[in-house]
Amino acid sequence: MSHVATIDINVTDLGVLAEACQRIGLELILNQKTYKWYGRHVGDYPIPEGFTIADLGNCEHAIRVKGDKNAYEVGVVKRRDGKPGYTLLWDFFDERIVQALGSEAGRLKQSYAITAAQAQAVKQGFRCVEQKQANGSVRLVLTK
């Protein structure tokens, strides 16, 4: 079955996305034009807003689980709303990609947020230290 949805994340920097992926055992493959999913839309889940059935499975880049060539992938596609950046499309019916991304892609969203914040802090001349908290959150300590 096809369950293609978007991941609620504002991706504006592919370098940050690549590093965020690497942090959690994924890899960004630049210029990969398709991503693995069920392979056809069967009408059991709504198509993401701004996309058509023909768009599903197509992308500018893809995210894959390192070491698992059979796992579904995430498609990195240009946003359809005219704003800069990318939308992430994925078929969450494959447990391997769900496990790698975390519940509702939470691991990827957290990793991207941390990586983006660190990159911005360094650009502004801060030293950034990451502290993992007992509850799974991450605290960034910035000093000049």
Short mmCIF file of the C-alpha atoms (twelve columns), coordinates in Angstrom:
data_MODEL
# 
_entry.id   MODEL 
# 
loop_
_atom_site.group_PDB 
_atom_site.id 
_atom_site.type_symbol 
_atom_site.label_atom_id 
_atom_site.label_alt_id 
_atom_site.label_comp_id 
_atom_site.label_asym_id 
_atom_site.label_seq_id 
_atom_site.Cartn_x 
_atom_site.Cartn_y 
_atom_site.Cartn_z 
_atom_site.pdbx_PDB_model_num 
ATOM 1   C CA . MET A 1   0.000  0.000  0.000   1 
ATOM 2   C CA . SER A 2   1.134  3.541  -0.610  1 
ATOM 3   C CA . HIS A 3   1.200  5.985  2.266   1 
ATOM 4   C CA . VAL A 4   3.158  8.936  0.877   1 
ATOM 5   C CA . ALA A 5   3.226  11.981 3.131   1 
ATOM 6   C CA . THR A 6   5.375  15.031 3.714   1 
ATOM 7   C CA . ILE A 7   7.701  15.464 6.672   1 
ATOM 8   C CA . ASP A 8   6.944  18.687 8.527   1 
ATOM 9   C CA . ILE A 9   10.360 20.311 8.255   1 
ATOM 10  C CA . ASN A 10  11.579 23.437 6.467   1 
ATOM 11  C CA . VAL A 11  14.674 22.285 4.552   1 
ATOM 12  C CA . THR A 12  16.582 25.225 3.117   1 
ATOM 13  C CA . ASP A 13  20.170 23.952 3.152   1 
ATOM 14  C CA . LEU A 14  21.210 20.647 1.565   1 
ATOM 15  C CA . GLY A 15  24.571 20.722 3.384   1 
ATOM 16  C CA . VAL A 16  22.783 20.899 6.723   1 
ATOM 17  C CA . LEU A 17  20.416 18.143 5.601   1 
ATOM 18  C CA . ALA A 18  23.346 15.911 4.607   1 
ATOM 19  C CA . GLU A 19  25.012 16.400 7.983   1 
ATOM 20  C CA . ALA A 20  21.728 15.883 9.836   1 
ATOM 21  C CA . CYS A 21  21.202 12.629 7.958   1 
ATOM 22  C CA . GLN A 22  24.706 11.421 8.713   1 
ATOM 23  C CA . ARG A 23  24.184 12.054 12.451  1 
ATOM 24  C CA . ILE A 24  21.380 9.496  12.561  1 
ATOM 25  C CA . GLY A 25  22.620 6.820  10.157  1 
ATOM 26  C CA . LEU A 26  21.078 8.076  6.938   1 
ATOM 27  C CA . GLU A 27  22.695 9.412  3.806   1 
ATOM 28  C CA . LEU A 28  21.662 12.136 1.401   1 
ATOM 29  C CA . ILE A 29  22.225 11.090 -2.195  1 
ATOM 30  C CA . LEU A 30  22.471 14.196 -4.362  1 
ATOM 31  C CA . ASN A 31  20.923 14.125 -7.837  1 
ATOM 32  C CA . GLN A 32  19.109 10.817 -7.289  1 
ATOM 33  C CA . LYS A 33  15.944 11.376 -9.325  1 
ATOM 34  C CA . THR A 34  13.687 8.726  -7.774  1 
ATOM 35  C CA . TYR A 35  13.088 7.417  -4.278  1 
ATOM 36  C CA . LYS A 36  11.963 3.941  -3.198  1 
ATOM 37  C CA . TRP A 37  8.371  3.608  -2.086  1 
ATOM 38  C CA . TYR A 38  5.506  1.189  -2.694  1 
ATOM 39  C CA . GLY A 39  5.700  2.159  -6.354  1 
ATOM 40  C CA . ARG A 40  2.140  3.095  -7.126  1 
ATOM 41  C CA . HIS A 41  -0.649 5.048  -5.526  1 
ATOM 42  C CA . VAL A 42  -3.604 2.816  -4.692  1 
ATOM 43  C CA . GLY A 43  -5.922 5.506  -3.323  1 
ATOM 44  C CA . ASP A 44  -5.704 4.481  0.327   1 
ATOM 45  C CA . TYR A 45  -4.019 7.682  1.520   1 
ATOM 46  C CA . PRO A 46  -4.351 11.321 0.355   1 
ATOM 47  C CA . ILE A 47  -1.710 12.685 -2.010  1 
ATOM 48  C CA . PRO A 48  0.375  15.435 -0.343  1 
ATOM 49  C CA . GLU A 49  -0.883 18.942 -1.114  1 
ATOM 50  C CA . GLY A 50  0.631  20.464 -4.248  1 
ATOM 51  C CA . PHE A 51  1.626  17.088 -5.693  1 
ATOM 52  C CA . THR A 52  0.062  14.758 -8.233  1 
ATOM 53  C CA . ILE A 53  0.127  10.996 -8.542  1 
ATOM 54  C CA . ALA A 54  2.720  11.426 -11.313 1 
ATOM 55  C CA . ASP A 55  5.016  13.293 -8.877  1 
ATOM 56  C CA . LEU A 56  5.167  10.386 -6.425  1 
ATOM 57  C CA . GLY A 57  8.474  8.545  -6.524  1 
ATOM 58  C CA . ASN A 58  10.259 11.423 -8.294  1 
ATOM 59  C CA . CYS A 59  12.707 13.786 -6.605  1 
ATOM 60  C CA . GLU A 60  15.795 15.969 -6.988  1 
ATOM 61  C CA . HIS A 61  17.703 14.108 -4.250  1 
ATOM 62  C CA . ALA A 62  16.997 11.176 -1.930  1 
ATOM 63  C CA . ILE A 63  17.678 10.093 1.621   1 
ATOM 64  C CA . ARG A 64  18.369 6.434  2.297   1 
ATOM 65  C CA . VAL A 65  19.114 4.206  5.243   1 
ATOM 66  C CA . LYS A 66  22.821 3.373  5.247   1 
ATOM 67  C CA . GLY A 67  23.431 -0.287 4.575   1 
ATOM 68  C CA . ASP A 68  19.835 -1.181 3.664   1 
ATOM 69  C CA . LYS A 69  19.281 -1.105 -0.087  1 
ATOM 70  C CA . ASN A 70  15.748 -2.502 0.269   1 
ATOM 71  C CA . ALA A 71  14.360 0.108  2.675   1 
ATOM 72  C CA . TYR A 72  12.042 2.788  1.339   1 
ATOM 73  C CA . GLU A 73  13.657 6.201  0.886   1 
ATOM 74  C CA . VAL A 74  12.763 9.858  1.367   1 
ATOM 75  C CA . GLY A 75  12.410 12.038 -1.704  1 
ATOM 76  C CA . VAL A 76  13.829 15.554 -1.470  1 
ATOM 77  C CA . VAL A 77  11.769 17.682 -3.859  1 
ATOM 78  C CA . LYS A 78  11.566 21.400 -4.566  1 
ATOM 79  C CA . ARG A 79  8.734  23.051 -2.691  1 
ATOM 80  C CA . ARG A 80  5.538  23.460 -4.671  1 
ATOM 81  C CA . ASP A 81  4.374  26.648 -2.922  1 
ATOM 82  C CA . GLY A 82  6.900  28.946 -4.596  1 
ATOM 83  C CA . LYS A 83  9.024  29.388 -1.468  1 
ATOM 84  C CA . PRO A 84  12.708 28.431 -1.481  1 
ATOM 85  C CA . GLY A 85  13.744 25.080 -0.114  1 
ATOM 86  C CA . TYR A 86  12.643 21.501 -0.246  1 
ATOM 87  C CA . THR A 87  9.786  19.255 0.789   1 
ATOM 88  C CA . LEU A 88  10.506 15.736 2.010   1 
ATOM 89  C CA . LEU A 89  8.193  12.995 0.701   1 
ATOM 90  C CA . TRP A 90  8.179  9.481  2.120   1 
ATOM 91  C CA . ASP A 91  6.088  6.343  2.204   1 
ATOM 92  C CA . PHE A 92  5.800  5.532  5.885   1 
ATOM 93  C CA . PHE A 93  4.467  2.014  5.273   1 
ATOM 94  C CA . ASP A 94  8.025  0.562  5.464   1 
ATOM 95  C CA . GLU A 95  9.053  -0.058 9.073   1 
ATOM 96  C CA . ARG A 96  12.785 0.275  8.251   1 
ATOM 97  C CA . ILE A 97  12.501 3.916  7.147   1 
ATOM 98  C CA . VAL A 98  10.126 4.683  10.025  1 
ATOM 99  C CA . GLN A 99  12.621 3.267  12.521  1 
ATOM 100 C CA . ALA A 100 15.501 5.222  10.953  1 
ATOM 101 C CA . LEU A 101 13.582 8.525  10.899  1 
ATOM 102 C CA . GLY A 102 11.848 8.033  14.231  1 
ATOM 103 C CA . SER A 103 8.196  8.382  15.094  1 
ATOM 104 C CA . GLU A 104 6.673  10.992 12.757  1 
ATOM 105 C CA . ALA A 105 10.254 11.543 11.500  1 
ATOM 106 C CA . GLY A 106 11.161 13.050 14.873  1 
ATOM 107 C CA . ARG A 107 14.782 11.879 14.804  1 
ATOM 108 C CA . LEU A 108 15.373 13.570 11.442  1 
ATOM 109 C CA . LYS A 109 13.556 16.754 12.457  1 
ATOM 110 C CA . GLN A 110 15.566 17.014 15.688  1 
ATOM 111 C CA . SER A 111 18.842 16.290 13.911  1 
ATOM 112 C CA . TYR A 112 18.130 18.915 11.228  1 
ATOM 113 C CA . ALA A 113 17.184 21.530 13.853  1 
ATOM 114 C CA . ILE A 114 20.347 20.869 15.884  1 
ATOM 115 C CA . THR A 115 22.604 20.897 12.828  1 
ATOM 116 C CA . ALA A 116 21.037 24.088 11.452  1 
ATOM 117 C CA . ALA A 117 21.318 25.858 14.822  1 
ATOM 118 C CA . GLN A 118 24.956 24.819 15.189  1 
ATOM 119 C CA . ALA A 119 25.807 26.006 11.672  1 
ATOM 120 C CA . GLN A 120 24.145 29.374 12.301  1 
ATOM 121 C CA . ALA A 121 25.884 29.767 15.664  1 
ATOM 122 C CA . VAL A 122 29.301 29.077 14.128  1 
ATOM 123 C CA . LYS A 123 28.601 31.607 11.336  1 
ATOM 124 C CA . GLN A 124 27.924 34.194 14.050  1 
ATOM 125 C CA . GLY A 125 31.211 33.429 15.823  1 
ATOM 126 C CA . PHE A 126 29.922 31.266 18.656  1 
ATOM 127 C CA . ARG A 127 31.464 28.100 20.006  1 
ATOM 128 C CA . CYS A 128 28.741 25.467 20.246  1 
ATOM 129 C CA . VAL A 129 28.684 22.503 22.628  1 
ATOM 130 C CA . GLU A 130 25.941 19.889 22.383  1 
ATOM 131 C CA . GLN A 131 24.636 18.382 25.618  1 
ATOM 132 C CA . LYS A 132 22.315 15.370 25.436  1 
ATOM 133 C CA . GLN A 133 19.644 15.395 28.110  1 
ATOM 134 C CA . ALA A 134 18.255 12.365 29.947  1 
ATOM 135 C CA . ASN A 135 14.830 12.850 28.350  1 
ATOM 136 C CA . GLY A 136 16.264 12.625 24.810  1 
ATOM 137 C CA . SER A 137 16.311 16.341 24.121  1 
ATOM 138 C CA . VAL A 138 19.479 18.219 23.250  1 
ATOM 139 C CA . ARG A 139 20.732 21.432 24.776  1 
ATOM 140 C CA . LEU A 140 23.079 23.652 22.796  1 
ATOM 141 C CA . VAL A 141 25.422 25.820 24.855  1 
ATOM 142 C CA . LEU A 142 26.793 28.798 22.926  1 
ATOM 143 C CA . THR A 143 29.759 30.880 24.024  1 
ATOM 144 C CA . LYS A 144 31.736 33.651 22.327  1 
# 
